[in-house]
Coordinates of C-alpha atoms in Angstrom, one line a residue:
Chain A
M1 CA -11.8 -19.2 11.4
S2 CA -10.5 -22.6 12.3
L3 CA -8.4 -21.0 14.9
Y4 CA -11.5 -20.2 16.9
T5 CA -12.4 -23.8 17.4
P6 CA -11.4 -25.4 20.6
A7 CA -8.0 -27.1 20.6
A8 CA -9.4 -30.5 21.3
S9 CA -11.5 -30.5 18.1
G10 CA -8.4 -31.4 16.0
A11 CA -7.9 -34.5 18.0
D12 CA -11.6 -35.2 18.0
A13 CA -11.7 -34.9 14.3
R14 CA -8.8 -37.3 13.9
R15 CA -10.4 -39.8 16.1
A16 CA -13.7 -39.4 14.2
V17 CA -11.9 -40.0 10.9
L18 CA -10.1 -43.1 12.3
S19 CA -13.3 -44.6 13.6
T20 CA -15.0 -43.9 10.2
S21 CA -12.3 -45.6 8.2
G22 CA -12.4 -48.4 10.7
R23 CA -16.1 -48.9 10.0
S24 CA -15.8 -49.1 6.2
K25 CA -14.0 -52.3 5.8
E26 CA -13.5 -52.3 2.1
Q27 CA -10.7 -50.1 0.8
T28 CA -12.2 -49.4 -2.7
P29 CA -9.9 -47.9 -5.3
Q30 CA -12.1 -44.8 -5.3
S31 CA -11.6 -44.2 -1.6
V32 CA -7.9 -44.7 -1.9
L33 CA -7.8 -42.3 -4.8
F34 CA -9.8 -39.8 -2.9
I35 CA -7.4 -39.9 0.1
V36 CA -4.4 -39.5 -2.3
L37 CA -6.1 -36.5 -3.9
L38 CA -6.7 -34.9 -0.5
W39 CA -3.1 -35.4 0.5
L40 CA -2.0 -33.9 -2.8
S41 CA -4.2 -30.9 -2.3
L42 CA -2.7 -30.4 1.1
L43 CA 0.8 -30.8 -0.3
I44 CA 0.3 -28.3 -3.1
G45 CA -0.9 -25.6 -0.7
F46 CA 1.9 -26.4 1.8
V47 CA 4.7 -26.5 -0.8
T48 CA 3.6 -23.3 -2.4
L49 CA 3.6 -21.5 0.9
A50 CA 7.0 -23.0 1.9
V51 CA 8.6 -22.0 -1.5
L52 CA 7.2 -18.5 -1.1
L53 CA 8.5 -18.2 2.4
V54 CA 11.9 -19.6 1.7
D55 CA 12.3 -17.5 -1.4
T56 CA 11.3 -14.3 0.4
F57 CA 13.6 -15.2 3.2
A58 CA 16.5 -15.8 0.9
D59 CA 15.9 -12.5 -0.9
G60 CA 15.5 -10.5 2.2
L61 CA 18.1 -12.0 4.5
S62 CA 20.8 -9.6 3.6
R63 CA 18.7 -6.7 4.6
L64 CA 17.2 -8.1 7.8
D65 CA 19.6 -6.0 9.8
G66 CA 19.6 -3.2 12.3
R67 CA 19.2 -0.5 9.7
L68 CA 15.8 -2.0 8.7
F69 CA 14.6 -1.1 12.2
T70 CA 16.4 2.2 12.7
G71 CA 16.7 3.7 9.3
Y72 CA 14.3 6.1 7.5
P73 CA 13.0 5.6 4.0
S74 CA 15.6 7.0 1.6
S75 CA 16.2 7.2 -2.1
R76 CA 19.5 5.4 -1.3
A77 CA 18.5 1.7 -0.8
E78 CA 21.5 0.9 1.4
E79 CA 20.6 3.6 3.9
A80 CA 16.8 3.0 3.8
G81 CA 14.9 1.5 6.7
A82 CA 11.4 1.0 7.9
R83 CA 11.5 2.8 11.2
P84 CA 8.6 5.2 10.5
A85 CA 6.6 2.3 9.0
I86 CA 7.2 0.1 12.1
L87 CA 6.2 2.9 14.4
G88 CA 3.3 3.9 12.2
S89 CA 2.0 0.3 12.3
L90 CA 2.2 0.3 16.1
W91 CA 0.5 3.6 16.4
V92 CA -2.3 2.7 14.0
V93 CA -2.9 -0.8 15.4
G94 CA -2.7 0.5 19.0
T95 CA -5.3 3.2 18.2
T96 CA -7.4 0.6 16.4
A97 CA -7.3 -1.5 19.5
V98 CA -8.4 1.4 21.7
L99 CA -11.3 2.1 19.4
A100 CA -12.4 -1.4 18.5
V101 CA -11.9 -3.5 21.6
P102 CA -14.2 -1.7 24.1
L103 CA -16.8 -1.1 21.5
G104 CA -16.7 -4.6 20.1
V105 CA -16.8 -6.3 23.6
A106 CA -19.6 -4.1 24.8
A107 CA -21.6 -4.7 21.6
A108 CA -21.1 -8.5 21.9
V109 CA -22.1 -8.6 25.6
H110 CA -25.2 -6.5 24.9
L111 CA -26.3 -8.8 22.1
E112 CA -25.5 -12.0 24.0
E113 CA -26.7 -11.1 27.5
F114 CA -29.2 -8.3 27.4
A115 CA -30.7 -7.9 23.9
D116 CA -34.1 -9.5 23.4
R117 CA -33.8 -11.9 20.5
K118 CA -37.5 -11.8 19.9
R119 CA -37.2 -8.2 18.7
W120 CA -36.7 -7.9 15.0
W121 CA -34.1 -5.1 15.2
N122 CA -31.8 -7.2 17.4
R123 CA -32.0 -10.0 14.8
L124 CA -31.3 -7.5 12.1
V125 CA -28.2 -6.3 13.9
E126 CA -27.0 -9.8 14.3
I127 CA -27.4 -10.7 10.6
N128 CA -25.7 -7.4 9.6
I129 CA -22.7 -8.2 11.9
S130 CA -22.2 -11.5 10.2
N131 CA -22.5 -9.9 6.8
L132 CA -20.1 -7.1 7.7
S133 CA -17.3 -9.6 8.5
A134 CA -17.4 -10.6 4.8
V135 CA -17.2 -7.0 3.4
P136 CA -13.9 -6.4 1.5
A137 CA -11.4 -4.3 3.4
I138 CA -11.3 -1.5 0.8
I139 CA -15.0 -0.7 1.4
Y140 CA -14.1 0.3 5.0
G141 CA -11.4 2.5 3.6
M142 CA -14.0 4.3 1.4
L143 CA -16.3 4.6 4.4
A144 CA -13.5 6.2 6.5
L145 CA -12.6 8.4 3.6
G146 CA -16.2 9.6 3.3
A147 CA -16.5 10.2 7.0
L148 CA -13.3 12.3 7.1
A149 CA -14.4 14.2 4.0
L150 CA -17.8 14.9 5.7
I151 CA -16.3 16.4 8.7
G152 CA -14.0 18.5 6.5
V153 CA -10.6 16.9 7.3
Q154 CA -8.2 17.9 4.5
Q155 CA -5.3 15.7 5.3
K156 CA -6.7 12.2 5.3
N157 CA -3.6 10.1 5.9
I158 CA -3.6 10.6 9.6
V159 CA -3.3 8.0 12.4
I160 CA -6.9 8.4 13.6
G161 CA -8.3 8.1 10.1
G162 CA -6.5 4.9 9.4
A163 CA -7.4 3.6 12.9
I164 CA -11.1 4.3 12.2
A165 CA -11.0 2.3 9.0
L166 CA -9.2 -0.6 10.6
A167 CA -11.4 -0.5 13.7
M168 CA -14.5 -0.9 11.5
L169 CA -12.8 -3.7 9.6
I170 CA -12.1 -5.8 12.7
L171 CA -15.1 -4.9 14.8
P172 CA -17.2 -7.8 13.3
V173 CA -14.3 -10.2 14.1
I174 CA -14.1 -9.0 17.7
I175 CA -17.9 -9.0 18.2
I176 CA -18.4 -12.5 16.8
S177 CA -15.5 -14.1 18.7
T178 CA -16.6 -12.3 22.0
R179 CA -20.1 -13.6 21.5
E180 CA -18.9 -17.1 21.1
A181 CA -16.7 -16.8 24.2
V182 CA -19.6 -15.3 26.3
R183 CA -22.0 -18.0 25.0
A184 CA -19.6 -20.7 26.1
V185 CA -19.8 -19.6 29.8
P186 CA -22.2 -22.1 31.4
R187 CA -25.7 -21.0 32.4
E188 CA -25.1 -22.4 35.9
L189 CA -22.4 -19.8 36.7
R190 CA -24.7 -17.0 35.9
D191 CA -27.6 -18.6 37.8
G192 CA -25.5 -19.2 40.8
S193 CA -24.4 -15.5 40.9
L194 CA -28.0 -14.3 40.5
A195 CA -29.2 -16.7 43.1
I196 CA -27.0 -15.2 45.8
G197 CA -28.3 -11.8 45.0
A198 CA -26.0 -10.2 42.4
T199 CA -27.6 -8.0 39.8
P200 CA -27.4 -9.0 36.1
L201 CA -24.9 -6.2 35.6
Q202 CA -22.7 -7.4 38.5
T203 CA -23.0 -11.0 37.2
T204 CA -21.9 -10.0 33.7
W205 CA -19.0 -7.8 35.0
R206 CA -17.7 -10.1 37.7
I207 CA -18.6 -13.6 36.5
T208 CA -19.4 -13.9 32.8
L209 CA -16.8 -11.5 31.4
P210 CA -13.8 -12.8 33.4
A211 CA -14.7 -16.4 32.4
A212 CA -14.9 -15.4 28.8
L213 CA -11.7 -13.4 28.7
P214 CA -9.4 -16.0 27.0
G215 CA -11.8 -16.2 24.1
I216 CA -12.1 -12.5 23.9
A217 CA -8.4 -12.0 24.0
T218 CA -7.9 -14.6 21.3
G219 CA -10.4 -13.0 19.0
T220 CA -9.0 -9.5 19.7
I221 CA -5.4 -10.5 18.9
L222 CA -6.5 -12.2 15.7
G223 CA -8.4 -9.1 14.7
L224 CA -5.5 -6.9 15.4
S225 CA -3.0 -9.1 13.5
R226 CA -5.3 -8.7 10.5
A227 CA -5.3 -5.0 11.0
L228 CA -1.5 -5.1 11.1
G229 CA -1.2 -6.7 7.7
E230 CA -3.9 -4.7 6.0
A231 CA -2.9 -2.1 3.3
A232 CA -6.0 -1.5 1.1
P233 CA -8.1 0.8 3.3
L234 CA -5.0 2.8 4.2
L235 CA -4.0 3.2 0.5
L236 CA -7.4 4.6 -0.2
L237 CA -6.8 7.2 2.5
G238 CA -3.6 8.3 0.7
G239 CA -1.3 6.2 2.8
L240 CA 1.3 5.7 0.0
V241 CA 3.6 8.5 1.0
F242 CA 7.3 9.0 1.3
L243 CA 8.1 10.4 4.7
R244 CA 11.2 10.5 7.0
F245 CA 9.8 11.3 10.4
D246 CA 8.2 9.3 13.2
P247 CA 4.5 9.6 13.8
N248 CA 3.8 11.4 17.1
G249 CA 0.1 11.7 17.6
M250 CA -3.4 11.0 16.4
L251 CA -3.2 13.7 13.7
S252 CA 0.3 12.8 12.6
Q253 CA 0.9 11.5 9.0
F254 CA 2.1 8.0 8.9
T255 CA 3.0 5.0 6.8
T256 CA 2.7 1.4 7.8
M257 CA 4.7 -1.7 7.0
P258 CA 2.5 -3.2 4.3
I259 CA 2.4 0.1 2.5
Q260 CA 6.2 0.6 2.9
I261 CA 6.7 -2.9 1.4
F262 CA 4.3 -2.0 -1.5
S263 CA 6.2 1.2 -2.1
W264 CA 9.6 -0.4 -2.2
T265 CA 8.5 -3.2 -4.6
A266 CA 7.4 -0.4 -7.0
Q267 CA 11.0 1.0 -7.1
P268 CA 13.1 0.2 -10.2
Q269 CA 16.3 -0.6 -8.3
A270 CA 16.7 -4.3 -7.3
E271 CA 18.2 -3.3 -3.9
F272 CA 14.8 -1.9 -2.9
H273 CA 13.2 -5.3 -3.7
T274 CA 15.6 -6.9 -1.3
L275 CA 14.6 -4.4 1.3
A276 CA 11.0 -5.1 0.6
A277 CA 11.6 -8.8 1.1
G278 CA 13.4 -8.1 4.4
A279 CA 10.5 -6.0 5.6
S280 CA 8.0 -8.7 4.5
M281 CA 9.9 -11.2 6.7
L282 CA 9.6 -8.7 9.6
L283 CA 5.9 -8.2 9.1
M284 CA 5.3 -11.9 8.8
A285 CA 7.2 -12.6 12.0
L286 CA 5.1 -9.9 13.8
V287 CA 1.8 -11.4 12.5
L288 CA 2.9 -15.0 13.4
L289 CA 4.0 -13.8 16.9
M290 CA 0.5 -12.2 17.5
N291 CA -1.3 -15.3 16.2
G292 CA 1.0 -17.5 18.3
A293 CA 0.1 -15.4 21.4
A294 CA -3.5 -15.8 20.6
I295 CA -3.2 -19.6 20.4
Y296 CA -1.1 -19.7 23.5
I297 CA -3.6 -17.6 25.5
R298 CA -6.5 -19.8 24.3
N299 CA -4.8 -23.1 25.1
R300 CA -3.3 -21.9 28.4
Y301 CA -6.4 -20.3 29.9
Q302 CA -9.4 -21.8 28.3
K303 CA -11.6 -23.5 30.8
R304 CA -13.7 -26.4 29.7
W305 CA -16.9 -26.9 31.7
Chain B
M1 CA -11.3 -20.4 41.5
N2 CA -7.9 -19.0 40.6
F3 CA -8.4 -18.9 36.8
P4 CA -9.9 -15.4 36.5
Q5 CA -6.7 -13.9 38.1
R6 CA -4.5 -15.8 35.6
T7 CA -6.7 -14.7 32.8
A8 CA -6.6 -11.1 34.0
A9 CA -2.8 -11.3 34.1
A10 CA -2.7 -12.5 30.5
V11 CA -5.1 -9.9 29.2
G12 CA -3.3 -7.3 31.3
A13 CA 0.0 -8.3 29.6
A14 CA -1.6 -8.0 26.2
G15 CA -3.1 -4.6 27.1
L16 CA 0.3 -3.4 28.3
A17 CA 2.0 -4.5 25.1
L18 CA -0.6 -2.5 23.1
S19 CA -0.3 0.6 25.2
L20 CA 3.5 0.4 25.0
A21 CA 3.1 0.1 21.2
A22 CA 0.9 3.2 21.2
C23 CA 3.6 5.1 23.1
G24 CA 6.4 3.9 20.9
G25 CA 6.7 6.8 18.6
G26 CA 8.6 9.6 20.2
Q27 CA 9.1 12.8 18.3
Q28 CA 12.3 13.3 16.5
A29 CA 12.3 17.1 16.5
A30 CA 15.5 18.9 15.6
D31 CA 16.5 20.8 18.7
D32 CA 19.8 21.8 17.1
G33 CA 18.6 25.2 16.1
G34 CA 17.9 24.0 12.5
L35 CA 14.7 24.6 10.6
S36 CA 11.5 22.8 11.4
G37 CA 8.2 22.7 9.7
T38 CA 6.2 20.5 7.3
I39 CA 6.1 20.4 3.5
A40 CA 3.3 18.5 1.8
V41 CA 4.1 17.2 -1.7
D42 CA 1.7 15.3 -4.0
G43 CA 1.4 14.5 -7.7
S44 CA 3.0 12.5 -10.4
S45 CA 4.2 9.0 -9.5
T46 CA 7.0 9.5 -12.1
V47 CA 8.3 12.6 -10.3
A48 CA 7.9 11.2 -6.8
P49 CA 11.2 9.4 -6.8
L50 CA 12.9 12.6 -7.8
T51 CA 11.3 14.6 -5.0
S52 CA 11.9 11.7 -2.5
A53 CA 15.6 11.9 -3.5
A54 CA 15.5 15.6 -2.9
A55 CA 13.8 15.0 0.5
T56 CA 16.5 12.4 1.4
Q57 CA 19.4 14.8 0.5
F58 CA 17.6 17.7 2.2
A59 CA 17.3 15.7 5.4
D60 CA 21.1 15.5 5.6
V61 CA 21.1 19.3 5.8
E62 CA 17.8 20.1 7.6
P63 CA 16.7 17.0 9.6
G64 CA 14.0 18.9 11.4
V65 CA 11.8 19.5 8.3
Q66 CA 9.1 16.9 7.7
V67 CA 8.6 16.3 4.0
T68 CA 5.9 14.0 2.8
V69 CA 5.7 12.9 -0.8
A70 CA 2.4 11.3 -1.9
T71 CA 1.6 9.9 -5.3
S72 CA -1.9 10.6 -6.6
G73 CA -0.8 11.1 -10.2
T74 CA -0.2 14.5 -11.9
G75 CA -4.0 15.1 -12.3
G76 CA -4.9 14.0 -8.8
G77 CA -2.0 16.1 -7.4
F78 CA -3.2 19.3 -9.1
K79 CA -6.7 18.8 -7.6
A80 CA -5.2 18.8 -4.1
F81 CA -2.7 21.5 -5.0
C82 CA -5.3 24.0 -6.3
A83 CA -7.5 23.3 -3.2
G84 CA -4.5 24.5 -1.2
E85 CA -3.9 21.1 0.5
T86 CA -0.3 20.7 -0.7
D87 CA 2.7 23.0 -0.9
I88 CA 4.3 21.4 -4.0
S89 CA 2.7 19.5 -6.8
D90 CA 4.9 17.1 -8.8
A91 CA 4.0 17.1 -12.5
S92 CA 5.2 15.1 -15.5
R93 CA 3.5 17.5 -17.9
P94 CA 2.7 21.2 -17.8
I95 CA -0.6 22.2 -16.0
K96 CA -3.7 22.0 -18.1
D97 CA -6.1 24.9 -18.9
E98 CA -8.9 23.4 -16.8
E99 CA -6.5 22.9 -13.9
I100 CA -5.4 26.5 -14.2
A101 CA -9.0 27.5 -14.0
A102 CA -9.5 25.4 -10.9
C103 CA -6.5 27.0 -9.2
E104 CA -7.7 30.5 -10.2
E105 CA -11.2 29.8 -8.8
A106 CA -9.7 28.6 -5.5
G107 CA -7.4 31.6 -5.4
T108 CA -4.3 29.5 -5.4
E109 CA -1.3 31.2 -7.1
Y110 CA 1.6 29.0 -8.1
T111 CA 4.9 29.0 -9.9
E112 CA 6.1 26.4 -12.4
I113 CA 9.7 25.2 -12.1
I114 CA 11.3 22.8 -14.6
I115 CA 13.3 20.4 -12.5
A116 CA 14.6 17.4 -14.6
N117 CA 14.1 15.5 -17.9
D118 CA 12.7 12.1 -18.5
G119 CA 12.6 9.9 -21.5
L120 CA 9.7 7.6 -22.2
S121 CA 11.1 4.4 -23.6
V122 CA 9.2 1.9 -25.8
V123 CA 10.2 -1.6 -24.8
V124 CA 9.7 -5.1 -26.2
N125 CA 10.6 -8.6 -25.1
P126 CA 14.3 -9.5 -25.5
E127 CA 13.3 -12.4 -27.9
N128 CA 11.8 -9.9 -30.3
D129 CA 14.3 -9.9 -33.1
W130 CA 12.2 -8.2 -35.7
A131 CA 11.7 -4.7 -34.3
Q132 CA 14.7 -2.5 -33.7
C133 CA 13.2 0.8 -34.4
L134 CA 9.6 2.0 -34.7
T135 CA 8.4 5.2 -36.3
V136 CA 6.0 7.4 -34.6
E137 CA 3.4 6.4 -37.3
Q138 CA 3.9 2.7 -36.5
L139 CA 3.4 3.4 -32.7
G140 CA 0.3 5.4 -33.8
T141 CA -1.0 2.4 -35.7
I142 CA -0.5 0.2 -32.6
W143 CA -2.0 2.6 -30.0
A144 CA -4.7 4.5 -31.9
P145 CA -8.2 4.2 -30.6
E146 CA -9.2 2.7 -34.0
A147 CA -6.7 -0.1 -33.5
E148 CA -8.7 -1.6 -30.8
G149 CA -9.8 -5.1 -31.8
K150 CA -8.1 -4.6 -35.3
V151 CA -4.3 -4.3 -34.8
M152 CA -3.9 -7.5 -32.9
S153 CA -0.6 -8.9 -34.4
W154 CA 2.8 -7.5 -35.2
K155 CA 2.0 -8.3 -38.9
D156 CA -0.8 -5.7 -38.8
V157 CA 1.8 -3.0 -37.9
D158 CA 4.2 -3.9 -40.7
P159 CA 3.8 -6.7 -43.2
S160 CA 7.5 -7.6 -42.7
F161 CA 6.9 -8.4 -39.1
P162 CA 5.9 -12.0 -38.0
D163 CA 2.3 -12.9 -37.1
E164 CA 3.0 -12.7 -33.4
P165 CA 0.1 -11.5 -31.2
L166 CA 0.5 -8.0 -29.7
D167 CA 0.4 -7.8 -25.9
L168 CA 0.3 -4.2 -24.8
Y169 CA 1.2 -2.6 -21.5
G170 CA 0.9 1.1 -20.7
A171 CA 0.3 3.7 -18.1
G172 CA -2.9 4.2 -16.1
T173 CA -5.2 7.1 -17.1
D174 CA -4.5 9.2 -14.0
S175 CA -0.8 9.5 -14.8
G176 CA 1.1 12.2 -16.6
T177 CA 2.9 9.5 -18.5
F178 CA -0.4 8.4 -20.0
D179 CA -1.3 12.0 -21.0
Y180 CA 2.2 12.5 -22.4
F181 CA 2.4 9.3 -24.4
T182 CA -1.1 9.6 -25.9
E183 CA -0.6 13.2 -27.0
A184 CA 2.9 12.5 -28.5
I185 CA 1.8 9.3 -30.3
N186 CA -1.9 9.7 -31.1
G187 CA -1.9 13.5 -31.4
E188 CA -4.6 13.9 -28.8
E189 CA -4.3 13.6 -25.0
G190 CA -6.1 10.6 -23.6
A191 CA -6.7 9.1 -27.0
T192 CA -5.8 5.4 -26.9
R193 CA -7.1 1.9 -27.5
A194 CA -8.5 0.4 -24.4
D195 CA -7.5 -3.2 -24.8
Y196 CA -4.2 -3.0 -23.1
T197 CA -2.9 -3.6 -19.5
P198 CA -2.8 -0.3 -17.7
T199 CA -0.7 0.1 -14.6
E200 CA 0.8 2.8 -12.4
D201 CA 3.5 0.3 -11.3
D202 CA 6.2 0.2 -13.9
N203 CA 7.5 -3.1 -12.5
V204 CA 4.3 -4.7 -13.6
T205 CA 5.0 -3.6 -17.2
V206 CA 8.6 -4.9 -16.9
Q207 CA 7.3 -8.3 -15.8
G208 CA 4.6 -8.4 -18.4
V209 CA 6.9 -7.5 -21.3
Q210 CA 9.4 -10.0 -20.0
G211 CA 6.9 -12.8 -20.0
S212 CA 5.4 -12.4 -23.4
P213 CA 7.3 -12.6 -26.7
G214 CA 4.9 -10.3 -28.6
A215 CA 4.7 -7.7 -25.8
L216 CA 5.2 -4.0 -26.2
G217 CA 5.1 -1.4 -23.4
Y218 CA 6.2 2.1 -22.5
F219 CA 7.4 3.7 -19.4
G220 CA 10.2 6.0 -18.0
L221 CA 13.6 5.5 -19.4
S222 CA 15.1 5.0 -15.9
Y223 CA 13.1 1.8 -15.4
A224 CA 14.2 0.4 -18.7
E225 CA 17.8 1.2 -18.0
E226 CA 17.6 -0.5 -14.6
N227 CA 16.2 -3.6 -16.2
P228 CA 18.5 -4.1 -19.2
D229 CA 18.2 -7.8 -19.4
A230 CA 14.4 -8.0 -18.9
V231 CA 13.4 -5.8 -21.7
K232 CA 14.7 -4.5 -25.0
I233 CA 14.6 -0.7 -25.6
L234 CA 13.5 0.3 -29.1
D235 CA 14.9 3.2 -31.1
I236 CA 12.3 5.8 -32.1
D237 CA 12.1 7.5 -35.5
G238 CA 10.4 10.9 -35.0
G239 CA 10.9 11.8 -38.7
D240 CA 14.6 12.3 -38.7
G241 CA 15.8 8.8 -38.5
C242 CA 16.1 6.3 -35.6
V243 CA 17.3 7.7 -32.3
T244 CA 18.3 5.6 -29.3
P245 CA 17.0 7.0 -26.1
S246 CA 19.8 8.2 -23.7
S247 CA 20.6 11.1 -21.4
E248 CA 22.2 12.9 -24.3
T249 CA 19.5 12.4 -26.8
V250 CA 16.8 13.4 -24.3
Q251 CA 18.7 16.5 -23.2
D252 CA 19.6 17.7 -26.7
G253 CA 16.0 17.2 -27.9
T254 CA 16.8 14.7 -30.7
Y255 CA 14.8 11.9 -28.9
T256 CA 11.5 13.2 -30.0
P257 CA 8.7 13.1 -29.3
L258 CA 9.2 10.9 -26.2
G259 CA 11.6 13.0 -24.3
R260 CA 9.9 15.3 -21.8
P261 CA 10.6 17.8 -19.1
L262 CA 9.4 17.3 -15.5
F263 CA 8.1 20.1 -13.3
I264 CA 7.3 21.0 -9.8
Y265 CA 4.6 23.6 -9.0
V266 CA 5.1 25.6 -5.9
N267 CA 2.3 27.4 -4.0
N268 CA 3.3 31.1 -3.9
A269 CA 1.6 31.9 -0.6
S270 CA 3.1 28.8 1.1
Y271 CA 6.5 29.8 -0.3
A272 CA 6.3 33.3 1.2
D273 CA 5.1 32.0 4.6
N274 CA 6.9 28.8 5.1
E275 CA 10.7 29.2 5.6
A276 CA 11.2 25.4 5.4
L277 CA 9.5 25.3 2.0
Q278 CA 11.7 28.2 0.7
T279 CA 14.8 26.4 1.8
F280 CA 13.6 23.1 0.4
V281 CA 12.7 24.5 -3.1
D282 CA 16.0 26.5 -3.2
F283 CA 17.9 23.3 -2.2
Y284 CA 16.0 21.2 -4.8
L285 CA 17.0 23.5 -7.7
E286 CA 20.5 24.1 -6.5
N287 CA 21.2 20.3 -6.3
E288 CA 19.0 19.2 -9.2
A289 CA 21.9 17.5 -11.0
S290 CA 22.9 15.2 -8.1
I291 CA 19.2 14.6 -7.2
A292 CA 18.4 13.7 -10.8
E293 CA 21.4 11.3 -10.9
E294 CA 20.4 9.6 -7.6
A295 CA 16.8 9.2 -8.7
L296 CA 17.9 7.9 -12.2
F297 CA 16.6 10.9 -14.1
I298 CA 18.3 13.1 -16.6
G299 CA 19.5 16.5 -15.3
L300 CA 18.7 19.9 -16.7
T301 CA 20.6 21.5 -19.7
E302 CA 22.3 24.8 -19.2
E303 CA 19.4 26.5 -20.9
Q304 CA 16.8 24.7 -18.8
A305 CA 18.6 25.5 -15.6
T306 CA 18.7 29.2 -16.5
T307 CA 14.9 29.0 -17.1
A308 CA 14.4 27.3 -13.8
R309 CA 16.4 29.9 -11.9
T310 CA 14.4 32.7 -13.6
E311 CA 11.2 30.9 -12.5
L312 CA 12.5 30.7 -8.9
D313 CA 13.5 34.3 -8.9
S314 CA 10.0 35.3 -10.0
L315 CA 8.8 33.3 -7.0
K316 CA 11.0 35.2 -4.6
G317 CA 9.6 38.3 -6.2

């Protein structure tokens, strides 16, 4: 969540810490010990992460080649690649975006700009959205499984099924970040628009939403990068399959990168574990790229009033 | 102000990237006059690597056929198979009476084909220097439901063993491996102590056994042979002396009771209608030896291969 806070808050916080330590003139042994402990905590987390990354990278480097991108899963490790998984991930995350972004943004704008907060049902919806963002991913998988079973879909490992589960998973993230972005648009902009005769709808569409776009984009990309790395809801929908074809539509069977990695680590041959490490690096690079894009858009376009 | 335009450009770029992503998957249909069609396989996670290997080799011949191999376990696979959702069910044990009833009720007719052999190996930590060979009775002592909370140390299995705590790893209850092991060792399918680490992922068992000196686990022979330094494979005495598990002893039937045949079940109606399925099943059986070798299983004996061909012929009817 820290990524949502404005960029300046890091510097602010540092200044705040400096001024605080400036005020307390005595450096008691306790306070020094506390600082050391804090640094140690940071170090442990950081070193663990670094070791894991370097280890995975060293394992997977030999298979971080063209075949990883172009090859199909195979029982021969040297020929196997993640092409259907990469395309499957793109299909599912793309469909998730199509489902979740308009719905999430519309819901947030309604709650922030139009809903009457005095009404108890609006407050109930707000509380529930906050709670939903803490629901474990697998629950959304069960929900999507139940929904597909209710409408009588036999084959549950289909692009649209996975996208529904992931869209529900990231909707709360998109709604909450969009609401924060909309709330940050100053009252005066809206008042000015209304004062020159624009309707509330025109004001929202032409003034508030464009001003809030960087925040919305940031939240959306972070939500989608979470969807990209998620495996649990898809596993529940029967996503752990061996297939050697590209997904080609909403009703196509698919596999995604996290599931492909999971399936390769379960193979007995060590060469598949190397392949899994290579695919992990690729997935990590994709997620980092998306998060980086989110941070860039936020820093580049965020307007402070 | 110029900033909404810039924002719109950025968001537009993000949107474009996503729509490009959504269009990325073009179809790879075989336009070379070969077969096309889909084949849905589900079932045993033990047999899945075998069928995946078959699908891999088959793709060299018929790249237009889309084979999907899912892993719901033998029991889960039969549920989908009898409901008519899959064309082939992978099974690491023969179909059970209640599953036959479910298939009959749903009107699904099927044919059983024996496709390979598998040995279950019992493994211990490499540091374990006291156990070389266990009898089926000793395994029963360890795994019986009554042993729960009582047989907690190797000393409880045989007084000559040291007082090292037993740390048990086994198969999850939805797997055919679980059904097979419990029946072979405890005499009744599903009968087992509950205080062990169950997993469908044999690598978890390998790692668990590797990390604990008193550990004991069981899983497919291929996994044990792929991890020769991590675990020590025990000989099993089924009543006629200690036998080391190997391709030969599994095939000739001396590695009892933990050698087992693997099956595929084919939906008769799908086989009649779906040319891709016919070609795949015929290919699977024809190349069973090389497929078994590639997937680290043990091929069929002459006798079994004859049985399998008879079964396939009955399917062609």
